[in-house]
PDB file of C-alpha atoms in Angstrom:
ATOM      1  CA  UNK C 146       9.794 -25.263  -1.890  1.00  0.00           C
ATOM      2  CA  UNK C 147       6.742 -23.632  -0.658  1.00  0.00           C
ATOM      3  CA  UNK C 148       8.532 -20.406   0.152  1.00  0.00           C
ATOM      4  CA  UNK C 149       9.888 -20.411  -3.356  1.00  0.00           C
ATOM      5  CA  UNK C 150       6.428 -21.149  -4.844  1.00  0.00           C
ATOM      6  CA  UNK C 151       4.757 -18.366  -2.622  1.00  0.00           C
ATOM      7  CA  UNK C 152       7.101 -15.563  -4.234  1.00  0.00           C
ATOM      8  CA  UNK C 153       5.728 -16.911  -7.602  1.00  0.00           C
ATOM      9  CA  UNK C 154       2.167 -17.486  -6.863  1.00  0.00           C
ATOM     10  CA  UNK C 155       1.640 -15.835  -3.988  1.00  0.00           C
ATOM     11  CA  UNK C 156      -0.321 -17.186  -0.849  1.00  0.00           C
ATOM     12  CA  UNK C 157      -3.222 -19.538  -1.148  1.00  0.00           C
ATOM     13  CA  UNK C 158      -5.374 -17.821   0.404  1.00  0.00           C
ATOM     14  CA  UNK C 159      -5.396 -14.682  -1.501  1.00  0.00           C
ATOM     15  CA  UNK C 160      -4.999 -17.238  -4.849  1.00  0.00           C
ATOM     16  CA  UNK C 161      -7.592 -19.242  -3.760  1.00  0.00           C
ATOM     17  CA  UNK C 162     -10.156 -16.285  -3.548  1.00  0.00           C
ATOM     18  CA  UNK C 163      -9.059 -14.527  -6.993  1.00  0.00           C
ATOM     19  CA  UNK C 164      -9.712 -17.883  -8.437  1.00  0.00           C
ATOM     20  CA  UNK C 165     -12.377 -19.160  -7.005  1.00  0.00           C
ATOM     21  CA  UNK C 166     -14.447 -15.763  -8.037  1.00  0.00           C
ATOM     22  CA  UNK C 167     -12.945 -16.263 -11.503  1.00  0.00           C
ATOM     23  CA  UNK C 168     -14.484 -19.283 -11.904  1.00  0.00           C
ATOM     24  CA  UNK C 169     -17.931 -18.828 -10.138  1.00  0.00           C
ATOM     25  CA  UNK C 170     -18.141 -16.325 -12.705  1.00  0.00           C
ATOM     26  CA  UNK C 171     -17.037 -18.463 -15.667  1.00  0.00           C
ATOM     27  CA  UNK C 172     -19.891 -21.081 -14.465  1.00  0.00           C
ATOM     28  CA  UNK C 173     -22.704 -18.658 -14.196  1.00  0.00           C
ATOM     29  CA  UNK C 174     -22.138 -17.745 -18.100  1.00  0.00           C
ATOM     30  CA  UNK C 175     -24.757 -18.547 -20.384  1.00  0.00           C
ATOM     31  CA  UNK C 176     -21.859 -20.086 -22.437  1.00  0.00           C
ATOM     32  CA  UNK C 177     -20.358 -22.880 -19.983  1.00  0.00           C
ATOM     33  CA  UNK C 178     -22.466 -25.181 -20.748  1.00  0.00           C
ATOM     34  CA  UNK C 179     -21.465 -24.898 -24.514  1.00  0.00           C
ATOM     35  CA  UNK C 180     -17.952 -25.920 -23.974  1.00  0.00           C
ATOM     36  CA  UNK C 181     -16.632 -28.864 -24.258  1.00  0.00           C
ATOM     37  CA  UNK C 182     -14.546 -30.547 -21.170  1.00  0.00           C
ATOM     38  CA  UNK C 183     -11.309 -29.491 -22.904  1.00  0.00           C
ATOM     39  CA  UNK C 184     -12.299 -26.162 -23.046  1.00  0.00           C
ATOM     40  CA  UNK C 185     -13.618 -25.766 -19.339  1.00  0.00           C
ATOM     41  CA  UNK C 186     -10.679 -27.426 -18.264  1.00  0.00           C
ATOM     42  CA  UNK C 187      -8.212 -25.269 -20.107  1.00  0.00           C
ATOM     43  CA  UNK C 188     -10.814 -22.315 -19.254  1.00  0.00           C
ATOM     44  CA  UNK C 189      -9.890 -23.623 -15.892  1.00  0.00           C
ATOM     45  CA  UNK C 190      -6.683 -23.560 -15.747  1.00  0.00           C
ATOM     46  CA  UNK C 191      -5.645 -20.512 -17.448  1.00  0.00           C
ATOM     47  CA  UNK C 192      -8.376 -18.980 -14.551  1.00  0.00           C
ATOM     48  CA  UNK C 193      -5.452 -20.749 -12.140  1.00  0.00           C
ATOM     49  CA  UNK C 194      -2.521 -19.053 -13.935  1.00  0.00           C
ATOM     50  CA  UNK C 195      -4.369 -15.387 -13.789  1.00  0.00           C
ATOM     51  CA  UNK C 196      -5.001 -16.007 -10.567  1.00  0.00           C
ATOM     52  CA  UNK C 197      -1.622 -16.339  -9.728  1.00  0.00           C
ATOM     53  CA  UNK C 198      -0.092 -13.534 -11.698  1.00  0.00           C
ATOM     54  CA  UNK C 199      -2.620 -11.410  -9.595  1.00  0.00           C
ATOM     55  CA  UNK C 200      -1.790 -12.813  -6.037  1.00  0.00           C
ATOM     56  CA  UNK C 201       1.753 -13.567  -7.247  1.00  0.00           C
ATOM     57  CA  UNK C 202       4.628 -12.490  -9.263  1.00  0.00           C
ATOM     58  CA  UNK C 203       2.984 -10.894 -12.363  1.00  0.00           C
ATOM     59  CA  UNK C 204       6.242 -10.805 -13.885  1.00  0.00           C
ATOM     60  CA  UNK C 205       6.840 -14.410 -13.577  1.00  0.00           C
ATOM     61  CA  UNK C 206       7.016 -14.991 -17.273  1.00  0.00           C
ATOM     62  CA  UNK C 207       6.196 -19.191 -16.928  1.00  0.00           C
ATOM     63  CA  UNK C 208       2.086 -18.110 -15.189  1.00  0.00           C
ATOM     64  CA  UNK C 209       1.693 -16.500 -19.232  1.00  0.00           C
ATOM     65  CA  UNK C 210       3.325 -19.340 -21.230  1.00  0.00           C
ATOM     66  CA  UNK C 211       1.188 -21.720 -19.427  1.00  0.00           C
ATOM     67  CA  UNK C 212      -1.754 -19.656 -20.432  1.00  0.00           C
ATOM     68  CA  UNK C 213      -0.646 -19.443 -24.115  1.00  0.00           C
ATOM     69  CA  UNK C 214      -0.154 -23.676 -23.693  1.00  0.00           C
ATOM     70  CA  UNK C 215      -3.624 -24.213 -22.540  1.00  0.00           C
ATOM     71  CA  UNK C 216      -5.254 -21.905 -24.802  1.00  0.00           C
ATOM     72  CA  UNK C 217      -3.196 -23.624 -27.811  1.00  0.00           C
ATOM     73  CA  UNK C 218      -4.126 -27.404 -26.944  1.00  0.00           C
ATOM     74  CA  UNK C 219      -7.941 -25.729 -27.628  1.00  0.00           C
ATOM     75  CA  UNK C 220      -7.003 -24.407 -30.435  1.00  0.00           C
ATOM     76  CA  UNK C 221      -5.143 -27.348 -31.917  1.00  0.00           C
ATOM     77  CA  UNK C 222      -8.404 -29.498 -31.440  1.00  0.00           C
ATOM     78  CA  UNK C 223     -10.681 -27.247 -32.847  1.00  0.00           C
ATOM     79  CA  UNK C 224      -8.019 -27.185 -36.040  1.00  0.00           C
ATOM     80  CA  UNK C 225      -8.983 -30.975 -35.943  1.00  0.00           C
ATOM     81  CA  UNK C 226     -12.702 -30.708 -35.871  1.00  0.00           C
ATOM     82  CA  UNK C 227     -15.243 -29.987 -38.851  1.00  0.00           C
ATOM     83  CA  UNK C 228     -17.438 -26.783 -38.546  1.00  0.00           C
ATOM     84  CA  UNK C 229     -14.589 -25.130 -35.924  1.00  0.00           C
ATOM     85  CA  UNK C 230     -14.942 -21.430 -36.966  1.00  0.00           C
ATOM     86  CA  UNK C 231     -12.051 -19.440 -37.583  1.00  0.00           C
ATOM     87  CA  UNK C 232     -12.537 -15.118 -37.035  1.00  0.00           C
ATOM     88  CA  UNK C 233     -15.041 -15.360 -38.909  1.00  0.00           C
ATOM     89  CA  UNK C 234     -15.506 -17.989 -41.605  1.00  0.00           C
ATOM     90  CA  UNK C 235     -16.397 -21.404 -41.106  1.00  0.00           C
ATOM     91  CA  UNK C 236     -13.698 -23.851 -41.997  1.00  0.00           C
ATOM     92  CA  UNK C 237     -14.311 -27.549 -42.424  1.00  0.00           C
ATOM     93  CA  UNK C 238     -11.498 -29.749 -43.333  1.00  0.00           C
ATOM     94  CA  UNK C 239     -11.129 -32.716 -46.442  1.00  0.00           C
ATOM     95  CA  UNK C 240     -10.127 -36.249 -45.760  1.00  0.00           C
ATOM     96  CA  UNK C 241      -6.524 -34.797 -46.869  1.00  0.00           C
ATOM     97  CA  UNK C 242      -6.275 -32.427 -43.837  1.00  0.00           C
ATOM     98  CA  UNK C 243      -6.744 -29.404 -45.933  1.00  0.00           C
ATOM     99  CA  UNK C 244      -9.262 -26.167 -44.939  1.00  0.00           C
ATOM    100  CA  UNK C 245     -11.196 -25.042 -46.971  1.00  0.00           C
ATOM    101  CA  UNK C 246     -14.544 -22.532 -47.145  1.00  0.00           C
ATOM    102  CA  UNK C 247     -16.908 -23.575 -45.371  1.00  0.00           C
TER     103      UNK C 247
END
């Protein structure tokens, strides 16, 4: 197994460094501490699956569909909450699930 997963991901080492400076530089944004813990986590993780194309495979399709997934469960909650802004119009949402103008 973890000679299959290094042709994927690559070694640890060299993931571990692409990732780590990823996400030193996601933390010292003036924006982290804006997000919500779904959002640094998915931030997190799709920081993980770059980090792996780049040390890795980068035509191992299943590193981008996990980065679409994680990006989608954010944007599926944000669907959910009231004053979530869409490009660039705020949306806020009726007891009957619709969107409308905010």
């Amino acid at each position: 197994i973890l000679n299959e997963r290094r042709n994927q991901h690559g070694r640890l080492t060299d993931h571990a460094r692409v990732c780590q400076a990823m996400k030193r530089a996601m933390r010292d944004s003036l924006g982290w501490e804006l997000l919500t813990d779904d959002m640094k986590e998915a931030a997190d993780m799709i920081v993980h699956k770059l980090a792996r194309t780049l040390s890795g495979n980068p035509n191992y399709i299943d590193h981008y569909r996990d980065i679409a997934g994680y990006a989608q469960l954010v944007v599926d909650r944000l669907q959910e909450t009231d004053g979530a802004i869409d490009s660039v119009t705020v949306m806020k949402r009726r007891g009957a699930g619709e969107w409308v103008d905010g």
